[in-house]
Amino acid sequence: KIDMIFEKIVALLSEQLGVDAENITMDTSFEELGADSVDVVDLTMAVEEAFNLEDLADENLSDMTTVGDFVRFLQTKLD
C-alpha cells in the first residue's frame, strides 16, 4: 500500500513542480524539489482529491521535510 501512495505522490509532485519523477525518492526533501509552503498546500489539496480525504490542510504539515514523511503520514490517514 505504501508503494501505491508513494507512486501517486511522486506523480503529483512531478506534475506540480515540473520535476522528473525518476529523481524523487522517499528521502527527497521538499526543499530539494524547490517546493515552498504554497506548493505544499497545493500538494495537500491535490492529495485530498486523489485519495478522497478531507481536512489534511488542518494537520501540522510543517514537520514533514521529505517525501517519505508525507507518504507515511498519508498511510496513517488511509488505514
Coordinates of C-alpha atoms in Angstrom, one line a residue:
K1 CA 0.0 0.0 0.0
I2 CA 2.8 2.4 0.8
D3 CA 4.2 1.9 -2.8
M4 CA 0.8 2.9 -4.2
I5 CA 0.8 6.1 -2.0
F6 CA 4.4 6.9 -3.0
E7 CA 3.8 6.5 -6.7
K8 CA 0.7 8.8 -6.5
I9 CA 2.7 11.4 -4.5
V10 CA 5.6 11.2 -7.0
A11 CA 3.2 11.7 -9.9
L12 CA 1.5 14.7 -8.2
L13 CA 4.9 16.3 -7.3
S14 CA 6.3 15.7 -10.7
E15 CA 3.3 17.3 -12.4
Q16 CA 3.0 20.2 -9.9
L17 CA 6.7 21.1 -9.7
G18 CA 7.9 20.0 -13.1
V19 CA 10.4 17.6 -11.5
D20 CA 11.4 14.4 -13.2
A21 CA 9.7 11.6 -11.3
E22 CA 12.8 9.4 -11.5
N23 CA 14.6 12.0 -9.3
I24 CA 12.1 11.6 -6.4
T25 CA 12.7 9.1 -3.7
M26 CA 11.3 8.6 -0.1
D27 CA 14.4 10.5 1.1
T28 CA 14.0 13.5 -1.3
S29 CA 13.2 16.7 0.7
F30 CA 10.6 19.2 -0.4
E31 CA 13.4 21.7 -0.2
E32 CA 15.5 19.7 -2.8
L33 CA 12.4 19.8 -5.1
G34 CA 12.2 23.5 -4.8
A35 CA 8.8 23.3 -3.1
D36 CA 7.7 26.2 -0.9
S37 CA 4.9 26.4 1.6
V38 CA 2.4 27.3 -1.2
D39 CA 3.5 24.2 -3.1
V40 CA 2.9 22.0 -0.1
V41 CA -0.6 23.4 0.4
D42 CA -1.3 22.8 -3.3
L43 CA 0.0 19.3 -3.0
T44 CA -2.1 18.7 0.1
M45 CA -5.2 19.8 -1.8
A46 CA -4.3 17.5 -4.7
V47 CA -3.8 14.6 -2.3
E48 CA -7.1 15.2 -0.6
E49 CA -8.8 14.9 -4.0
A50 CA -6.7 12.0 -5.2
F51 CA -7.2 9.9 -2.0
N52 CA -10.7 11.2 -1.2
L53 CA -9.6 12.6 2.1
E54 CA -10.7 15.8 3.9
D55 CA -9.0 18.3 6.2
L56 CA -5.4 17.4 5.6
A57 CA -4.6 21.0 5.5
D58 CA -5.6 21.3 9.2
E59 CA -2.7 19.0 10.1
N60 CA 0.7 20.3 11.1
L61 CA 2.5 19.6 7.8
S62 CA 5.5 21.8 8.6
D63 CA 7.1 18.8 10.4
M64 CA 7.3 17.0 7.2
T65 CA 10.5 17.6 5.3
T66 CA 10.8 14.6 3.0
V67 CA 8.5 12.8 0.5
G68 CA 8.8 9.8 2.8
D69 CA 7.4 11.8 5.8
F70 CA 4.4 12.7 3.7
V71 CA 3.8 9.2 2.4
R72 CA 4.0 7.7 5.9
F73 CA 1.6 10.4 7.2
L74 CA -0.8 9.6 4.4
Q75 CA -0.6 5.9 5.2
T76 CA -1.8 6.6 8.8
K77 CA -4.8 8.6 7.4
L78 CA -5.7 5.8 4.9
D79 CA -5.6 3.0 7.4

